[in-house]
Amino acid sequence: MRMLLMLGLLISMSSPALAKDVSAQQAGAEYAREALIKAEVEHQDNLKKVAESEKELVDAQKQLAEDKKRAEASKARLDQAKAKSDKAQALLEQAWRQ
């Protein structure tokens, strides 16, 4: 009987401490859930940014390829125009000498 009284006394004394511990655990769990939600939102935002950046990169690579083709074509036209100009200059110099 005395043992039961001691056990009852221990339980009644520890109830406020137990309630404080449960309350602290609930607060900790809530804080962890909020941190999880925040991390999930941040991760989803970052995944969207990665997808957008990848699309922009693909578009930029296509644009770069097109620009290189145009540069090659203009280089060919430049070389051709230079050759014609050199030939015309040579003919002019030859005409002056005669």
PDB file of C-alpha atoms in Angstrom:
ATOM      1  CA  MET A   1       0.000   0.000   0.000  1.00  0.00           C
ATOM      2  CA  ARG A   2       2.748   2.358   0.900  1.00  0.00           C
ATOM      3  CA  MET A   3       4.342   1.542  -2.449  1.00  0.00           C
ATOM      4  CA  LEU A   4       1.157   2.542  -4.254  1.00  0.00           C
ATOM      5  CA  LEU A   5       1.007   5.807  -2.367  1.00  0.00           C
ATOM      6  CA  MET A   6       4.603   6.564  -3.284  1.00  0.00           C
ATOM      7  CA  LEU A   7       3.912   5.730  -6.925  1.00  0.00           C
ATOM      8  CA  GLY A   8       0.827   7.973  -6.910  1.00  0.00           C
ATOM      9  CA  LEU A   9       2.824  10.770  -5.332  1.00  0.00           C
ATOM     10  CA  LEU A  10       5.560  10.417  -7.941  1.00  0.00           C
ATOM     11  CA  ILE A  11       3.034  10.467 -10.791  1.00  0.00           C
ATOM     12  CA  SER A  12       1.205  13.491  -9.430  1.00  0.00           C
ATOM     13  CA  MET A  13       4.484  15.342  -8.915  1.00  0.00           C
ATOM     14  CA  SER A  14       5.761  14.485 -12.363  1.00  0.00           C
ATOM     15  CA  SER A  15       2.560  15.389 -14.210  1.00  0.00           C
ATOM     16  CA  PRO A  16       3.395  19.125 -14.485  1.00  0.00           C
ATOM     17  CA  ALA A  17       6.919  18.255 -15.568  1.00  0.00           C
ATOM     18  CA  LEU A  18       5.539  15.700 -17.993  1.00  0.00           C
ATOM     19  CA  ALA A  19       3.083  18.275 -19.358  1.00  0.00           C
ATOM     20  CA  LYS A  20       5.917  20.762 -19.846  1.00  0.00           C
ATOM     21  CA  ASP A  21       7.964  18.103 -21.647  1.00  0.00           C
ATOM     22  CA  VAL A  22       5.055  17.209 -23.948  1.00  0.00           C
ATOM     23  CA  SER A  23       4.439  20.889 -24.622  1.00  0.00           C
ATOM     24  CA  ALA A  24       8.091  21.423 -25.490  1.00  0.00           C
ATOM     25  CA  GLN A  25       8.036  18.362 -27.753  1.00  0.00           C
ATOM     26  CA  GLN A  26       4.908  19.662 -29.504  1.00  0.00           C
ATOM     27  CA  ALA A  27       6.569  23.019 -30.065  1.00  0.00           C
ATOM     28  CA  GLY A  28       9.678  21.302 -31.389  1.00  0.00           C
ATOM     29  CA  ALA A  29       7.628  19.119 -33.724  1.00  0.00           C
ATOM     30  CA  GLU A  30       5.700  22.145 -35.021  1.00  0.00           C
ATOM     31  CA  TYR A  31       8.922  24.051 -35.596  1.00  0.00           C
ATOM     32  CA  ALA A  32      10.342  21.069 -37.490  1.00  0.00           C
ATOM     33  CA  ARG A  33       7.178  20.817 -39.653  1.00  0.00           C
ATOM     34  CA  GLU A  34       7.366  24.521 -40.479  1.00  0.00           C
ATOM     35  CA  ALA A  35      11.051  24.169 -41.384  1.00  0.00           C
ATOM     36  CA  LEU A  36      10.183  21.183 -43.598  1.00  0.00           C
ATOM     37  CA  ILE A  37       7.470  23.124 -45.421  1.00  0.00           C
ATOM     38  CA  LYS A  38       9.796  26.084 -45.903  1.00  0.00           C
ATOM     39  CA  ALA A  39      12.554  23.805 -47.228  1.00  0.00           C
ATOM     40  CA  GLU A  40      10.118  22.088 -49.617  1.00  0.00           C
ATOM     41  CA  VAL A  41       8.913  25.442 -50.991  1.00  0.00           C
ATOM     42  CA  GLU A  42      12.491  26.651 -51.402  1.00  0.00           C
ATOM     43  CA  HIS A  43      13.464  23.414 -53.149  1.00  0.00           C
ATOM     44  CA  GLN A  44      10.512  23.608 -55.555  1.00  0.00           C
ATOM     45  CA  ASP A  45      11.392  27.232 -56.359  1.00  0.00           C
ATOM     46  CA  ASN A  46      14.987  26.233 -57.046  1.00  0.00           C
ATOM     47  CA  LEU A  47      13.870  23.360 -59.283  1.00  0.00           C
ATOM     48  CA  LYS A  48      11.743  25.825 -61.281  1.00  0.00           C
ATOM     49  CA  LYS A  49      14.726  28.173 -61.607  1.00  0.00           C
ATOM     50  CA  VAL A  50      16.918  25.298 -62.797  1.00  0.00           C
ATOM     51  CA  ALA A  51      14.330  24.321 -65.413  1.00  0.00           C
ATOM     52  CA  GLU A  52      14.034  27.929 -66.590  1.00  0.00           C
ATOM     53  CA  SER A  53      17.818  28.297 -66.749  1.00  0.00           C
ATOM     54  CA  GLU A  54      18.137  25.055 -68.702  1.00  0.00           C
ATOM     55  CA  LYS A  55      15.548  26.299 -71.216  1.00  0.00           C
ATOM     56  CA  GLU A  56      17.337  29.633 -71.506  1.00  0.00           C
ATOM     57  CA  LEU A  57      20.606  27.761 -72.028  1.00  0.00           C
ATOM     58  CA  VAL A  58      19.114  25.648 -74.813  1.00  0.00           C
ATOM     59  CA  ASP A  59      17.716  28.793 -76.444  1.00  0.00           C
ATOM     60  CA  ALA A  60      21.078  30.561 -76.082  1.00  0.00           C
ATOM     61  CA  GLN A  61      22.896  27.580 -77.597  1.00  0.00           C
ATOM     62  CA  LYS A  62      20.509  27.621 -80.575  1.00  0.00           C
ATOM     63  CA  GLN A  63      21.057  31.367 -80.963  1.00  0.00           C
ATOM     64  CA  LEU A  64      24.817  30.863 -80.742  1.00  0.00           C
ATOM     65  CA  ALA A  65      24.710  28.221 -83.473  1.00  0.00           C
ATOM     66  CA  GLU A  66      22.670  30.540 -85.697  1.00  0.00           C
ATOM     67  CA  ASP A  67      25.042  33.445 -85.015  1.00  0.00           C
ATOM     68  CA  LYS A  68      28.058  31.261 -85.871  1.00  0.00           C
ATOM     69  CA  LYS A  69      26.445  30.228 -89.169  1.00  0.00           C
ATOM     70  CA  ARG A  70      25.759  33.874 -90.020  1.00  0.00           C
ATOM     71  CA  ALA A  71      29.331  34.796 -89.080  1.00  0.00           C
ATOM     72  CA  GLU A  72      30.710  32.026 -91.299  1.00  0.00           C
ATOM     73  CA  ALA A  73      28.516  33.162 -94.191  1.00  0.00           C
ATOM     74  CA  SER A  74      29.523  36.791 -93.740  1.00  0.00           C
ATOM     75  CA  LYS A  75      33.201  35.741 -93.539  1.00  0.00           C
ATOM     76  CA  ALA A  76      32.822  33.939 -96.867  1.00  0.00           C
ATOM     77  CA  ARG A  77      31.196  37.046 -98.386  1.00  0.00           C
ATOM     78  CA  LEU A  78      33.966  39.208 -96.912  1.00  0.00           C
ATOM     79  CA  ASP A  79      36.675  36.964 -98.359  1.00  0.00           C
ATOM     80  CA  GLN A  80      34.939  37.005-101.728  1.00  0.00           C
ATOM     81  CA  ALA A  81      34.540  40.794-101.665  1.00  0.00           C
ATOM     82  CA  LYS A  82      38.188  41.188-100.629  1.00  0.00           C
ATOM     83  CA  ALA A  83      39.309  38.986-103.515  1.00  0.00           C
ATOM     84  CA  LYS A  84      37.198  41.025-105.970  1.00  0.00           C
ATOM     85  CA  SER A  85      38.525  44.272-104.514  1.00  0.00           C
ATOM     86  CA  ASP A  86      42.136  43.076-104.745  1.00  0.00           C
ATOM     87  CA  LYS A  87      41.581  41.994-108.334  1.00  0.00           C
ATOM     88  CA  ALA A  88      39.941  45.320-109.244  1.00  0.00           C
ATOM     89  CA  GLN A  89      42.799  47.223-107.560  1.00  0.00           C
ATOM     90  CA  ALA A  90      45.354  45.149-109.461  1.00  0.00           C
ATOM     91  CA  LEU A  91      43.571  45.837-112.747  1.00  0.00           C
ATOM     92  CA  LEU A  92      43.462  49.557-111.933  1.00  0.00           C
ATOM     93  CA  GLU A  93      47.184  49.618-111.140  1.00  0.00           C
ATOM     94  CA  GLN A  94      47.885  47.741-114.362  1.00  0.00           C
ATOM     95  CA  ALA A  95      45.795  50.249-116.337  1.00  0.00           C
ATOM     96  CA  TRP A  96      47.756  53.141-114.795  1.00  0.00           C
ATOM     97  CA  ARG A  97      51.040  51.545-115.792  1.00  0.00           C
ATOM     98  CA  GLN A  98      50.071  51.212-119.394  1.00  0.00           C
TER      99      GLN A  98
END
